[in-house]
XYZ file of C-alpha atoms in Angstrom:
497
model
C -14.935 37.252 13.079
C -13.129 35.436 10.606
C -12.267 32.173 12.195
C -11.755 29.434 9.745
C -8.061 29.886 7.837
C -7.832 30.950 4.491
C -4.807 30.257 2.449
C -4.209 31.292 -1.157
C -1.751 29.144 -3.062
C -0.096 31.187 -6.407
C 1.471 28.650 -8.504
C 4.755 30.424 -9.656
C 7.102 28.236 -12.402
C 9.049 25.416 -10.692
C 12.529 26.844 -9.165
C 14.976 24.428 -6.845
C 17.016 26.261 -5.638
C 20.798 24.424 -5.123
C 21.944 24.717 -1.701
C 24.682 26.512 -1.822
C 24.019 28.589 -5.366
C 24.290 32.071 -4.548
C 21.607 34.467 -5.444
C 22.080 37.664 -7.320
C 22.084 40.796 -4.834
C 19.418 42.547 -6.911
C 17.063 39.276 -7.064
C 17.443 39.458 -3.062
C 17.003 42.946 -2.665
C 14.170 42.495 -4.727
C 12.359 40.101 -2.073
C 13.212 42.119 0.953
C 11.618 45.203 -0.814
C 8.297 43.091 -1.318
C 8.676 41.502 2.023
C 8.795 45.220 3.780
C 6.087 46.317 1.630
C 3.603 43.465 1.971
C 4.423 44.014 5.883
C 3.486 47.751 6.061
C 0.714 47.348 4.076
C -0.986 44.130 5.071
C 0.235 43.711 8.563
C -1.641 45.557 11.598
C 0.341 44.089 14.007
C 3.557 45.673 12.658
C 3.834 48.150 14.793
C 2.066 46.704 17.630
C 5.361 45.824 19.969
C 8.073 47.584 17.888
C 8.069 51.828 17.001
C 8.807 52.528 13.687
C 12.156 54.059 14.046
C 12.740 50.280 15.115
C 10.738 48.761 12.211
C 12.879 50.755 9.953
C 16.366 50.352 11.697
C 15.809 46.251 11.181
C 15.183 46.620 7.321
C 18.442 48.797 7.668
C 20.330 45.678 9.309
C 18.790 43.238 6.309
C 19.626 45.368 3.508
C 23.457 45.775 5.169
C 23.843 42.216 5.007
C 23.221 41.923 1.362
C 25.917 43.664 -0.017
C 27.485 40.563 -1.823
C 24.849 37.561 -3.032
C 23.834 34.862 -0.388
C 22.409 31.307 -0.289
C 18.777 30.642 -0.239
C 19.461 29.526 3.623
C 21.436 32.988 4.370
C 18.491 35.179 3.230
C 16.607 32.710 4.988
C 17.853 33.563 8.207
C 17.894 37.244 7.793
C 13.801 37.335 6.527
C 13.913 35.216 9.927
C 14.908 37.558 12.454
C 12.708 40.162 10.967
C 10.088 38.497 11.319
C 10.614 36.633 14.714
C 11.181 40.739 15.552
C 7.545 41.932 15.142
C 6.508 40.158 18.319
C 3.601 37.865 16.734
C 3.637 34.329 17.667
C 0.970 33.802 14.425
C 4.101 34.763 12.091
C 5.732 31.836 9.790
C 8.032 32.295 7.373
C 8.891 28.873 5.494
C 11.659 27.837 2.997
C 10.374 26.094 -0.278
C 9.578 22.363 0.696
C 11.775 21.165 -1.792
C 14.677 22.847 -0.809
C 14.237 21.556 3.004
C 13.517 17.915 1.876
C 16.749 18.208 -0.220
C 18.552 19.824 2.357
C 17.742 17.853 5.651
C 18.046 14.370 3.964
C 20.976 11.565 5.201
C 22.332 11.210 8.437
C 22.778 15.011 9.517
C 21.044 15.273 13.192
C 21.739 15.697 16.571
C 20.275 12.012 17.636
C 18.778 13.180 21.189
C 15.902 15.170 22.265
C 16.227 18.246 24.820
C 14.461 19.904 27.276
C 15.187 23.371 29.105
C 14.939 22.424 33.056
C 15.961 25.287 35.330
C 16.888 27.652 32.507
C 19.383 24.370 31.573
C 19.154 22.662 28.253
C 19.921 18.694 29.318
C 19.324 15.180 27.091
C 15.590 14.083 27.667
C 16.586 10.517 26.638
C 17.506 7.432 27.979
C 20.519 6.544 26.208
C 24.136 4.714 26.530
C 26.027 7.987 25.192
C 25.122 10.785 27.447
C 22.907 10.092 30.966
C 19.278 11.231 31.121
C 19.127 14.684 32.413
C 22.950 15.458 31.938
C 23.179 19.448 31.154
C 24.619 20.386 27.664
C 27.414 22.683 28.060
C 28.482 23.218 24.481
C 27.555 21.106 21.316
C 31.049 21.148 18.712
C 32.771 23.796 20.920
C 30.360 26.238 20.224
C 28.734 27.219 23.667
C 24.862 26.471 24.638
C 23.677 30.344 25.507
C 25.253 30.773 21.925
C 23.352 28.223 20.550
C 20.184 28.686 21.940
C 20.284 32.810 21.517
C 20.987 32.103 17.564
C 18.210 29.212 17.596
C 15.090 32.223 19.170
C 14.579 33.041 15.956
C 13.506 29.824 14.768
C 10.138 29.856 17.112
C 8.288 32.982 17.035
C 6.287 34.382 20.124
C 3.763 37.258 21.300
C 5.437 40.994 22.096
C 8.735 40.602 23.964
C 8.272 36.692 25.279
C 10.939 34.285 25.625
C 9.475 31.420 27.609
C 7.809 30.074 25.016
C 10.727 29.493 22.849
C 11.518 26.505 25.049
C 8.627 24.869 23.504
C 10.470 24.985 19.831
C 13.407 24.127 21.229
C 12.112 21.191 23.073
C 10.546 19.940 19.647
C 13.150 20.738 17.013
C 16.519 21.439 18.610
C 18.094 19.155 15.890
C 16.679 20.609 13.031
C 17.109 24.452 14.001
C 20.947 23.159 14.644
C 21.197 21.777 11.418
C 19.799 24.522 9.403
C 21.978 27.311 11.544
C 25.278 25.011 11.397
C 24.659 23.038 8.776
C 24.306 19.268 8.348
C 26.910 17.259 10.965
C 28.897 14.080 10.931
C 29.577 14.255 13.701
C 28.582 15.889 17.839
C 31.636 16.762 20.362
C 29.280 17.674 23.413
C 30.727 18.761 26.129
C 28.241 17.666 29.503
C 28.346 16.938 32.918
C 26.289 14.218 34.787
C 23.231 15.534 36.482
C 23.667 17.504 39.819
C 27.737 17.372 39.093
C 29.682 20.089 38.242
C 32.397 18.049 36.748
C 32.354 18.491 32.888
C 32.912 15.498 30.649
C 32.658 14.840 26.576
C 31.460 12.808 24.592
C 30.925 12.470 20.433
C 28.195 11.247 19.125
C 27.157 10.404 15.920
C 24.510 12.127 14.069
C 21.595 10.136 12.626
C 18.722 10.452 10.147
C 15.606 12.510 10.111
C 13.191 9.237 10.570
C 15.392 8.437 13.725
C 15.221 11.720 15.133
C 11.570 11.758 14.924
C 11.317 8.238 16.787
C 13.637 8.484 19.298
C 11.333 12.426 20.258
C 8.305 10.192 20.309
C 9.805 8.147 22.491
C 11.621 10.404 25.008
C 11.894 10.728 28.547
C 9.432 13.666 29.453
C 6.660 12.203 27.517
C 3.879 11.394 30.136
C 4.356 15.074 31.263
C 4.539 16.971 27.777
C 2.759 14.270 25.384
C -0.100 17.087 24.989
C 2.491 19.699 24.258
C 3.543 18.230 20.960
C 1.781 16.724 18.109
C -2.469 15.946 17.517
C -3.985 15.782 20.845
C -6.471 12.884 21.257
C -7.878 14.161 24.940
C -9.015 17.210 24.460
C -10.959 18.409 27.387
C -11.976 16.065 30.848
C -13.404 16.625 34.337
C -13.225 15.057 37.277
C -13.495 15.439 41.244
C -10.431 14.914 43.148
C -11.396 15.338 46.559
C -14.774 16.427 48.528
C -13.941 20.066 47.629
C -11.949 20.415 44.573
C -12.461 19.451 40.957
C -10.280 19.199 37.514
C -11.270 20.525 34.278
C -8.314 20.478 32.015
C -8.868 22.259 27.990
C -5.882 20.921 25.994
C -7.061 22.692 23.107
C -9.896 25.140 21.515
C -9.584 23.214 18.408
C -12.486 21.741 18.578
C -14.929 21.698 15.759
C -14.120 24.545 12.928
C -16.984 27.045 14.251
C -20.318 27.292 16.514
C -22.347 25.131 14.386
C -19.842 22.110 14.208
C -20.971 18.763 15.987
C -17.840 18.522 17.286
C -18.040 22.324 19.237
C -21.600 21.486 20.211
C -20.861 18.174 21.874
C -18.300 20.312 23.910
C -20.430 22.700 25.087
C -22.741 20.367 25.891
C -19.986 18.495 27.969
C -18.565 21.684 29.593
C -22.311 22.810 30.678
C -23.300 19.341 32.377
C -19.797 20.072 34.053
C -20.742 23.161 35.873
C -23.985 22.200 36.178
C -22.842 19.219 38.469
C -20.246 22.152 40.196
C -23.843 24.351 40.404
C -25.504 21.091 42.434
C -22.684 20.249 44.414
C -21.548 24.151 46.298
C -19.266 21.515 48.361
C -16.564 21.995 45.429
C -15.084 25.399 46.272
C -12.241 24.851 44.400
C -11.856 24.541 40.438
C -8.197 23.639 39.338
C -8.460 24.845 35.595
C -5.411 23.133 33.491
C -4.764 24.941 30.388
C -1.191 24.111 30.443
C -1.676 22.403 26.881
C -3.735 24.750 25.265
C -2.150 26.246 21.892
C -5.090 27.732 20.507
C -8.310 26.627 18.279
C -11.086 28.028 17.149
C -14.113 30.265 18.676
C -16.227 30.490 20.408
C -15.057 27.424 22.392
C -12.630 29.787 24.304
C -15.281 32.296 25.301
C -18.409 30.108 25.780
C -15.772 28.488 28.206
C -15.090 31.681 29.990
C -18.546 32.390 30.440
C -18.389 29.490 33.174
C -16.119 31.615 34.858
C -16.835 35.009 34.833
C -18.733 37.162 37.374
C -19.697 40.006 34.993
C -20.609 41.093 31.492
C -17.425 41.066 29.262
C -16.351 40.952 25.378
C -14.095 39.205 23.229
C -12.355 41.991 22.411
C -11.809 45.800 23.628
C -10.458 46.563 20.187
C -10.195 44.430 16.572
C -8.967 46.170 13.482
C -7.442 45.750 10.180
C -5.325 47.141 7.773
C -7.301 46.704 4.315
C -10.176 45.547 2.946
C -8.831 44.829 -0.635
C -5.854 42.868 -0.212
C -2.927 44.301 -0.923
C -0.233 42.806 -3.448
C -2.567 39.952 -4.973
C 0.333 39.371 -7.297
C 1.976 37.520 -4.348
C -0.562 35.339 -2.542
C -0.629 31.770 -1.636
C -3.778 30.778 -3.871
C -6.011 27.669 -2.965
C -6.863 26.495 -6.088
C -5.229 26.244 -9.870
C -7.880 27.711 -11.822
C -7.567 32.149 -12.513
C -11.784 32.280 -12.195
C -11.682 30.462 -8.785
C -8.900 32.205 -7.384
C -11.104 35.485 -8.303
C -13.791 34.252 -6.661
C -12.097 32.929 -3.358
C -9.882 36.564 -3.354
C -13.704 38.128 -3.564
C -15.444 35.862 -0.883
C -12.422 36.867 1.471
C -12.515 40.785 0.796
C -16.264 40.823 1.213
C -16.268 38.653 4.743
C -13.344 41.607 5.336
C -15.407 44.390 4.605
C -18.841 43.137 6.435
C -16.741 42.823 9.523
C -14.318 45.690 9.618
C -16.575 48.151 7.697
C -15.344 51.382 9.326
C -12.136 53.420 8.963
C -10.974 55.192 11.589
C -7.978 56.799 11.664
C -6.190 55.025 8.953
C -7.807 51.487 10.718
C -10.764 49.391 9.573
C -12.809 48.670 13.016
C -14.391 45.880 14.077
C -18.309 45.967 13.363
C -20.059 46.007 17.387
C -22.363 42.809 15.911
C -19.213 40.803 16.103
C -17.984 41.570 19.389
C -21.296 41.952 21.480
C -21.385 42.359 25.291
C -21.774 38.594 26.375
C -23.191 37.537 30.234
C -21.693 35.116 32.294
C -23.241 31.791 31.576
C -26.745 31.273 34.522
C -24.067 27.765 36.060
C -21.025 30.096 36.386
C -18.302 28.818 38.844
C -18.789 31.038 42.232
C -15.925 29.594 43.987
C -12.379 29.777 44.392
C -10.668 29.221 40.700
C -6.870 27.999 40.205
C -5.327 28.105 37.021
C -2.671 26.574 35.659
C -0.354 27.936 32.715
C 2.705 27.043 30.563
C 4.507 28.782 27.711
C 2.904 26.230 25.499
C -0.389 28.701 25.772
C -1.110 30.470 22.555
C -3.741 32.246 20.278
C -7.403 31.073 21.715
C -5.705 29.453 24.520
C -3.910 32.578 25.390
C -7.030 35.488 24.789
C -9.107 32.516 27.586
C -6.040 32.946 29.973
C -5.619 36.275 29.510
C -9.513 36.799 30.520
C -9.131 34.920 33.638
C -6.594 36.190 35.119
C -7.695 38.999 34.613
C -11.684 39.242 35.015
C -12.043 36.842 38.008
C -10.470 35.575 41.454
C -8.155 32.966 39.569
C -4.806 32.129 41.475
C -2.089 31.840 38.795
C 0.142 29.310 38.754
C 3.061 28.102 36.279
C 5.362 29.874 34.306
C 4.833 32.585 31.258
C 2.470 31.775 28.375
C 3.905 32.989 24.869
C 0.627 34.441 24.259
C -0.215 38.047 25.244
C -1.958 39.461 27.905
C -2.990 42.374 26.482
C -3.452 41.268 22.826
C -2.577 39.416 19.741
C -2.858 39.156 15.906
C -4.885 36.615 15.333
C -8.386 34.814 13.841
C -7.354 35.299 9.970
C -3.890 34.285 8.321
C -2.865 35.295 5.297
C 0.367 33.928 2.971
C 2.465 35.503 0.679
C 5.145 33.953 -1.417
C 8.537 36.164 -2.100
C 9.306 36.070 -6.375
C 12.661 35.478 -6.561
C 13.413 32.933 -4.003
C 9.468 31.424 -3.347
C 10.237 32.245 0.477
C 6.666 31.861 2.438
C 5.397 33.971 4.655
C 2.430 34.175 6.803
C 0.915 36.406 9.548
C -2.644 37.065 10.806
C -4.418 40.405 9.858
C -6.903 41.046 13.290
C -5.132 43.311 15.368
C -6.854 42.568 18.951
C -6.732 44.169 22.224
C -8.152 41.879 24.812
C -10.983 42.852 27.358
C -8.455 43.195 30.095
C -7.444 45.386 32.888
C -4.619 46.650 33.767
C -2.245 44.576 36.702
C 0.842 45.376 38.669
C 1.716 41.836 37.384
C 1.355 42.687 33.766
C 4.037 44.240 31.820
C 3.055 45.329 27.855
C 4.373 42.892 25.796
C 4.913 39.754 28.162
C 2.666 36.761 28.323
C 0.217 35.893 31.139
C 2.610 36.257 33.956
C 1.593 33.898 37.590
C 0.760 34.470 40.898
C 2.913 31.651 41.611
C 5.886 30.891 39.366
C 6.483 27.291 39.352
C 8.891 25.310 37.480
C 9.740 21.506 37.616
C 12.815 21.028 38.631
C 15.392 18.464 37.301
C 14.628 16.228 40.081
C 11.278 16.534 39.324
C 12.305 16.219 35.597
C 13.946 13.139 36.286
C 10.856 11.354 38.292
C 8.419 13.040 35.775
C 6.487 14.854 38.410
C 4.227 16.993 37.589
C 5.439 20.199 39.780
C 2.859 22.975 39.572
C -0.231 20.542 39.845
C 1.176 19.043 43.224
C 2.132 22.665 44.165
C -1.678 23.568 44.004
C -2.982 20.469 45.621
C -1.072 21.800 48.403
C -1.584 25.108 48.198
C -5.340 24.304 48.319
C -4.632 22.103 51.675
C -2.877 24.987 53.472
C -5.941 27.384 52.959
C-alpha cells in the first residue's frame, strides 16, 4: 500500500486575490466544473456515503448559488460544504495562503478557547470576562446551535459523523467564526454562570491571531486534551496499575514513515517486550487500551499492534480499490518540485506504485493486488485476557481502521464516545491535491477506497464511527476538576466484575 504522502505542487502565475473583489460568474463556474470533474474521476470514495442522485443534487445547490459573482471567501464556503458532504474525514479543501494571512491579520478573534461539555459549548479559560465553564448562549445575537451548525463544515469527518466535529471546534472556534462572520471588533456574548440558568452578557474585545494561539496553549482542559492538539511528544507507554490490570496507551501511529524506519522498529520492539511481560505475568487479566489520542499515522504500526490482540487470522482490509491508474487532470495537480522533467518523473513513479498495487479492473474499479493485503496471524504473545478500550472522536485514519478491528475481532469492552473514523471503512493511505485555475482553491482527498475486515454489529450503523459499549462523557463538573471520566469509569467497572 501506498503509505508515505505524495503531494504535487503546480506552480500557476502569482494571483492575490482582494478580499472582497468579486469574481466573474463564468471564472467560478469554471472551478466548480473542474472541481466536480476531478471528483468523479479521481475520487473512489465519492459515492461511498452519498447516492448519486445526492452527489448530483449538491452540484445543483452550488451552481444555484452562483448566479451573480462572489468573493473568493463565498465560493469558498460553497466548495466547503461539498466537500465536508462526501463523508471523508481525509478531505481538505484550503484557501490560497496568501489570501488567509491577509485576511486573518489585526485584532479580529474571539479571545477565548471552547470546549463542547454535555452537548454545551462553554469558555475553557480562566479569565476576568466570562467564568471558566460558563455555557455560551449566543455570540453577537446570533444563537450557538446556529453557529456551530454553520461552523460543521469547517472540520470534515468519516460517513455521517458528527462527534468528531467537536474536536475542530475545540481547536479553531475563533478562526471558523471569523472566516463565516467576518473579522470582529467587537463580542456581545450572551452566557450564564456554570450550573445557573440565569443568562447574563458580557462584550469582549477581540484580539490578535498570536494571542489567540497563546491563550489555547494555555487553556483550562489542557492536562486532559494536551494529546488531542498539536505534535505529540509521548507517543505510546505501559504500565501496571494494579495486581491485575495494565495500561498501554497509542497516542499516535505516526511513528516512523514505514516498516523499515528506526523509529517503527524501536516501537515494535517496545510493544513486543510489553506483551511479552503480559505473556509472563497471566495475573494481568485486564488490558485498558487508551487510544483516545490516536489521529492516525502510518502502517503497519496499527496492525502489527493489533496482532497483540487478536485471537484469529485477519487482514488489513476486506476490500481496497481505486479509481485510476493514470491520474486524471495532470493539468491541475499540486507538483513537488519546479522543474517540468522532475515533475514527469515524480507523476511516473506515482502511476507505476498505482498500477503494481491496484493492477486489476473489476467492474469499473482497480483492486487491490492479494500481496498487499495478505492473511496475517495473531502475533505467538497475543493478549488472552479481558481487553478494555477506550475511544474519543479525536480517533481517525490508522487510529480508526485499529479501533475498528478491535471492537470488532475480539472481546474488547468499549468505552467513550464516537470516533470520527469509520467502522466499516475509509479513504485513506494515499492523498492527492489539486489546485482550482481561476481562484488557486486547494483541494485534497485520498484515493484507497477501503472496507475494513469487520463484521457486522447490532451496535454499528453504516456510516457512523466506532460506536461504545459504554458511552461516557465528562461532565462539566468533571470538566471543571479536569477528571478524566471514562478512565475512572473503567477502573471501576473493572472492580465491580
Amino acid at each position: 500500500m501506498l503509505k508515505s504522502k505524495i503531494f504535487f505542487f503546480l506552480f500557476f502565475p502569482f494571483l492575490l486575490i482582494a478580499q472582497n473583489v468579486k469574481l466573474p460568474i463564468e471564472k467560478l463556474k469554471q472551478d466548480l466544473i473542474i472541481f466536480k470533474d476531478i471528483r468523479e474521476k479521481a475520487n473512489s470514495g465519492l459515492y461511498k456515503y452519498r447516492t448519486k442522485q445526492q452527489i448530483d443534487s449538491i452540484y445543483s445547490w452550488a451552481f444555484s448559488q452562483i448566479k451573480q459573482p462572489k468573493t473568493l471567501l463565498d465560493f469558498y464556503k460553497i466548495i466547503l460544504k461539498i466537500t465536508d458532504f462526501e463523508g471523508s474525514l481525509h478531505n481538505g479543501t484550503t484557501l490560497p495562503d496568501d489570501f488567509q494571512n491577509k485576511y486573518s491579520s489585526g485584532n479580529v478573534f474571539f479571545p477565548y478557547p471552547v470546549k463542547l461539555i454535555e452537548n454545551k459549548l462553554v469558555i475553557n479559560f480562566q479569565n476576568t470576562e466570562i467564568p471558566l465553564g460558563s455555557q455560551i448562549h449566543s455570540i453577537n445575537r446570533i444563537a450557538i446551535n446556529q453557529i456551530l451548525d454553520a461552523f460543521s463544515k469547517y472540520y470534515t469527518t468519516d460517513g455521517y459523523n458528527i462527534t468528531g466535529k467537536s474536536i475542530g471546534i475545540g481547536s479553531s472556534f475563533a478562526k471558523y467564526f471569523e472566516m463565516e462572520y467576518g473579522p470582529q471588533k467587537f463580542f456581545l456574548v450572551e452566557y450564564s454562570l456554570p450550573n445557573k440558568s440565569q443568562k447574563l452578557k458580557k462584550t469582549v474585545a477581540a484580539v490578535s491571531n498570536e494571542i489567540r494561539k497563546e491563550n489555547f496553549k494555555n487553556r483550562h482542559s489542557l492536562p486532559i486534551d494536551s494529546l488531542q492538539y498539536g505534535k505529540i511528544k509521548g507517543k505510546y507507554s505501559f504500565k501496571v496499575i494494579s495486581p491485575n490490570t495494565s495500561l498501554l496507551a497509542i497516542n499516535t501511529f505516526a511513528i516512523g514513515r514505514n516498516a523499515k524506519d528506526k523509529e517503527h522498529l524501536a516501537y515494535k520492539k517496545y510493544v513486543d517486550s510489553c506483551f511479552q511481560y503480559l505473556s509472563d505475568n497471566l495475573q494481568i487479566k485486564n488490558l485498558i487500551v487508551d487510544v483516545r489520542n490516536n489521529g492516525g499515522g502510518t502502517d503497519p504500526n496499527d496492525i502489527i499492534t493489533f496482532s497483540y490482540l487478536a485471537q484469529k487470522p485477519f487482514r488489513e482490509n476486506a476490500l481496497a480499490y481505486v479509481n485510476f491508474q493514470e491520474i486524471p487532470f495532470p493539468e491541475y495537480l499540486v507538483y513537488e518540485e519546479n522543474e517540468l522533467q522532475k515533475q514527469q518523473e515524480e507523476k511516473k513513479d506515482f502511476e507505476d506504485e498505482i498500477k503494481d498495487e491496484f493492477p486489476k479492473l473489476e467492474n469499473g474499479k482497480y483492486i487491490q493486488d492479494e500481496k498487499f493485503n495478505l492473511l496475517l496471524q495473531p502475533d505467538k504473545n497475543n493478549f488472552k485476557g479481558q481487553i478494555y478500550l477506550l475511544i474519543s472522536p479525536r480517533i481517525a485514519s490508522a487510529g480508526s481502521l485499529f479501533t475498528s478491528l478491535a471492537a470488532g475481532n475480539t472481546n474488547a469492552v468499549v468505552i467513550g464516545e464516537e470516533t470520527m473514523g469509520g467502522y466499516f471503512g475509509h479513504n485513506g493511505h494515499t492523498p492527492i491535491e489539486y489546485e482550482l485555475p481561476n481562484t488557486k482553491i486547494k483541494t485534497q482527498f485520498s484515493i484507497v477506497n477501503l472496507e475494513q475486515d469487520v463484521p457486522k454489529k447490532a451496535s454499528q450503523i453504516f456510516g457512523r464511527g466506532i460506536i461504545p459499549d459504554h458511552e461516557v462523557r465528562q461532565t462539566l463538573d468533571d470538566f471543571l476538576r479536569n477528571k478524566d471520566t471514562q478512565f475512572e469509569y473503567t477502573l471501576k467497572l473493572i472492580e465491580q466484575k
